[in-house]
Short mmCIF file of C-alpha atoms in Angstrom, two decimals:
data_model
loop_
_atom_site.label_atom_id
_atom_site.label_comp_id
_atom_site.label_asym_id
_atom_site.label_seq_id
_atom_site.Cartn_x
_atom_site.Cartn_y
_atom_site.Cartn_z
CA MET A 1 17.72 -156.04 -178.03
CA SER A 2 20.17 -156.64 -175.29
CA ALA A 3 21.41 -159.76 -173.50
CA ARG A 4 19.49 -158.65 -170.39
CA VAL A 5 16.24 -158.84 -172.19
CA VAL A 6 16.93 -162.35 -173.53
CA LEU A 7 18.02 -163.42 -170.07
CA LYS A 8 14.90 -162.02 -168.51
CA TYR A 9 12.69 -163.74 -171.05
CA ALA A 10 14.60 -167.00 -170.74
CA ALA A 11 14.52 -166.98 -166.86
CA ILE A 12 10.71 -166.52 -166.87
CA HIS A 13 10.06 -169.10 -169.57
CA LEU A 14 12.64 -171.75 -168.30
CA THR A 15 10.77 -171.66 -164.96
CA GLU A 16 7.51 -172.17 -166.85
CA LEU A 17 9.08 -175.03 -168.85
CA ALA A 18 10.33 -176.74 -165.70
CA VAL A 19 6.85 -176.69 -164.18
CA VAL A 20 5.38 -178.14 -167.37
CA VAL A 21 8.06 -180.93 -167.42
CA LEU A 22 7.36 -181.75 -163.66
CA VAL A 23 3.62 -181.94 -164.17
CA LEU A 24 4.07 -184.10 -167.33
CA LEU A 25 6.34 -186.48 -165.50
CA LEU A 26 3.91 -186.83 -162.59
CA VAL A 27 1.07 -187.37 -164.99
CA ARG A 28 3.15 -189.97 -166.88
CA HIS A 29 3.99 -191.78 -163.65
CA PHE A 30 0.43 -191.87 -162.36
CA LEU A 31 -1.58 -192.21 -165.64
CA GLY A 32 1.03 -194.01 -167.82
CA ILE A 33 1.02 -191.61 -170.81
CA PRO A 34 3.61 -192.54 -173.48
CA ALA A 35 7.06 -190.83 -173.33
CA TRP A 36 6.72 -189.58 -176.90
CA LEU A 37 3.72 -187.45 -175.77
CA VAL A 38 5.82 -185.95 -172.92
CA VAL A 39 8.53 -185.06 -175.46
CA ALA A 40 6.05 -183.65 -177.86
CA VAL A 41 4.44 -181.37 -175.36
CA VAL A 42 7.85 -180.11 -174.16
CA ALA A 43 8.78 -179.47 -177.76
CA VAL A 44 5.64 -177.49 -178.41
CA ALA A 45 6.15 -175.43 -175.29
CA ILE A 46 9.71 -174.54 -176.39
CA ALA A 47 8.57 -173.77 -179.92
CA LYS A 48 5.83 -171.48 -178.56
CA ASP A 49 8.34 -169.55 -176.50
CA LEU A 50 10.74 -169.24 -179.47
CA ALA A 51 7.96 -168.18 -181.84
CA PHE A 52 6.52 -165.47 -179.52
CA PHE A 53 9.80 -163.94 -178.43
CA PRO A 54 10.14 -161.62 -181.48
CA LYS A 55 6.66 -160.32 -180.79
CA VAL A 56 6.94 -159.71 -177.05
CA TRP A 57 10.56 -158.85 -176.40
CA LYS A 58 9.77 -155.14 -176.05
CA ALA A 59 7.69 -155.79 -172.96
CA TYR A 60 10.71 -157.40 -171.32
CA ALA A 61 12.91 -154.47 -172.25
CA ALA A 62 10.79 -151.99 -170.35
CA VAL A 63 12.62 -150.40 -167.44
CA ASP A 64 11.00 -151.26 -164.18
CA GLN A 65 10.25 -148.11 -162.18
CA PRO A 66 7.93 -147.20 -159.28
CA PRO A 67 4.43 -146.50 -160.51
CA LEU A 68 4.35 -142.83 -159.52
CA ALA A 69 7.86 -141.97 -160.72
CA GLU A 70 6.54 -140.36 -163.93
CA LEU A 71 4.47 -137.83 -161.84
CA VAL A 72 7.55 -136.50 -160.08
CA GLY A 73 8.29 -132.97 -161.38
CA GLN A 74 4.76 -132.47 -162.73
CA GLU A 75 2.65 -129.48 -161.67
CA ALA A 76 -0.64 -130.14 -159.88
CA THR A 77 -3.60 -128.04 -158.61
CA VAL A 78 -4.79 -128.39 -155.08
CA LEU A 79 -8.48 -129.53 -155.02
CA TYR A 80 -8.94 -130.04 -151.36
CA ALA A 81 -6.80 -128.17 -148.87
CA LEU A 82 -3.55 -129.69 -147.88
CA ASP A 83 -3.04 -129.23 -144.09
CA PRO A 84 -0.69 -131.12 -144.54
CA VAL A 85 -2.68 -133.91 -146.20
CA GLY A 86 -5.37 -133.31 -148.94
CA TYR A 87 -6.03 -133.92 -152.63
CA VAL A 88 -4.51 -132.58 -155.83
CA MET A 89 -5.22 -133.00 -159.57
CA VAL A 90 -2.31 -134.12 -161.78
CA ARG A 91 -2.71 -134.58 -165.42
CA GLY A 92 -6.56 -134.99 -164.92
CA GLU A 93 -6.28 -137.53 -162.14
CA LEU A 94 -7.10 -137.04 -158.41
CA TRP A 95 -4.38 -137.96 -156.08
CA LYS A 96 -3.90 -138.01 -152.30
CA ALA A 97 -1.04 -135.66 -151.39
CA VAL A 98 0.99 -134.46 -148.46
CA SER A 99 2.62 -131.12 -148.40
CA VAL A 100 6.18 -130.65 -147.21
CA GLN A 101 5.38 -126.96 -146.53
CA ALA A 102 1.91 -126.82 -145.03
CA GLY A 103 1.92 -126.22 -141.32
CA ALA A 104 1.68 -123.72 -138.52
CA LEU A 105 4.08 -121.25 -140.06
CA THR A 106 2.84 -121.29 -143.71
CA GLY A 107 -0.77 -122.40 -143.36
CA PRO A 108 -2.50 -124.89 -145.43
CA LEU A 109 -2.28 -125.08 -149.17
CA ARG A 110 -5.66 -123.92 -150.38
CA PRO A 111 -7.80 -125.10 -153.33
CA GLY A 112 -6.58 -123.65 -156.61
CA GLU A 113 -2.97 -123.27 -155.54
CA ARG A 114 -0.40 -124.75 -157.87
CA VAL A 115 2.11 -127.19 -156.45
CA ARG A 116 4.93 -129.38 -157.87
CA VAL A 117 5.22 -133.16 -157.17
CA ARG A 118 8.62 -133.79 -155.50
CA ALA A 119 8.25 -137.50 -154.57
CA SER A 120 5.91 -140.23 -153.62
CA ARG A 121 5.36 -142.32 -150.55
CA GLY A 122 3.36 -145.39 -151.50
CA MET A 123 0.38 -144.08 -153.40
CA THR A 124 0.56 -140.58 -151.87
CA LEU A 125 2.26 -137.72 -153.56
CA VAL A 126 4.69 -135.36 -151.79
CA VAL A 127 4.20 -131.84 -153.01
CA GLU A 128 5.45 -128.31 -152.44
CA ARG A 129 4.27 -124.84 -153.45
CA THR A 130 5.44 -123.53 -156.83
CA PRO A 131 6.68 -119.97 -156.74
CA GLY A 132 4.67 -117.52 -158.79
CA PRO A 133 2.59 -114.37 -158.63
CA PRO A 134 0.04 -114.11 -155.86
CA TRP A 135 -2.91 -114.19 -158.31
CA ALA A 136 -1.66 -117.49 -159.74
CA THR A 137 -1.49 -119.22 -156.36
CA GLY A 138 -4.10 -117.18 -154.58
CA GLY A 139 -6.12 -120.10 -153.31
CA GLU A 140 -9.88 -119.75 -153.68
CA ALA A 141 -9.66 -116.22 -155.21
CA GLY A 142 -7.52 -117.70 -158.03
CA VAL A 143 -10.15 -120.36 -158.62
CA LEU A 144 -12.96 -117.73 -158.90
CA ILE A 145 -10.93 -115.67 -161.28
CA ALA A 146 -10.11 -118.69 -163.48
CA ALA A 147 -13.85 -119.66 -163.30
CA GLY A 148 -14.96 -116.34 -164.74
CA GLY A 149 -14.89 -113.98 -161.71
CA GLN A 150 -13.53 -110.46 -161.82
CA GLU A 151 -11.17 -108.77 -159.33
CA ASP A 152 -12.71 -105.88 -157.52
CA GLY A 153 -10.00 -103.23 -157.67
CA ALA A 154 -11.45 -101.10 -154.79
CA SER A 155 -11.42 -103.76 -152.17
CA GLY A 156 -8.86 -106.11 -153.57
CA GLY A 157 -11.49 -108.91 -153.37
CA VAL A 158 -13.05 -111.08 -156.08
CA VAL A 159 -16.57 -110.60 -157.50
CA ALA A 160 -18.02 -113.78 -158.94
CA THR A 161 -19.74 -113.32 -162.21
CA SER A 162 -21.97 -115.74 -164.19
CA GLY A 163 -19.76 -115.47 -167.32
CA ARG A 164 -22.84 -114.64 -169.55
#
């Protein structure tokens, strides 16, 4: 446990304690509650903070990072074509994404293509193509093969099969 954690906890709870004291003083002034009651409530609030600190300090030790930072570097699968904006699946979750490569020269990223998350802009992922063999990033053909289709050697196309 570091001093930073203790200071973070103290800053939050001293602010809370200041509000409690202010409210109690206003209530005492207008309603005439006894001073010993004000002192008792403040003592209970301090005791509560001291008692709970050993149980909750790990929450204050967590490093604050942007919500999508953990997705940077992950591989994703294009679900809806990125031209340049579309949707990808990352770790089982659907995310809006923008491609840094899709455009007039390279064409859109098609469903089934593999991409890598490079950054985030708000709640949108910034992705780019991952290098690999053509069949791994072959767009819709790759999806059909993965879903049980077979490649037709004569025409180079894909023949969908039922998988039975």
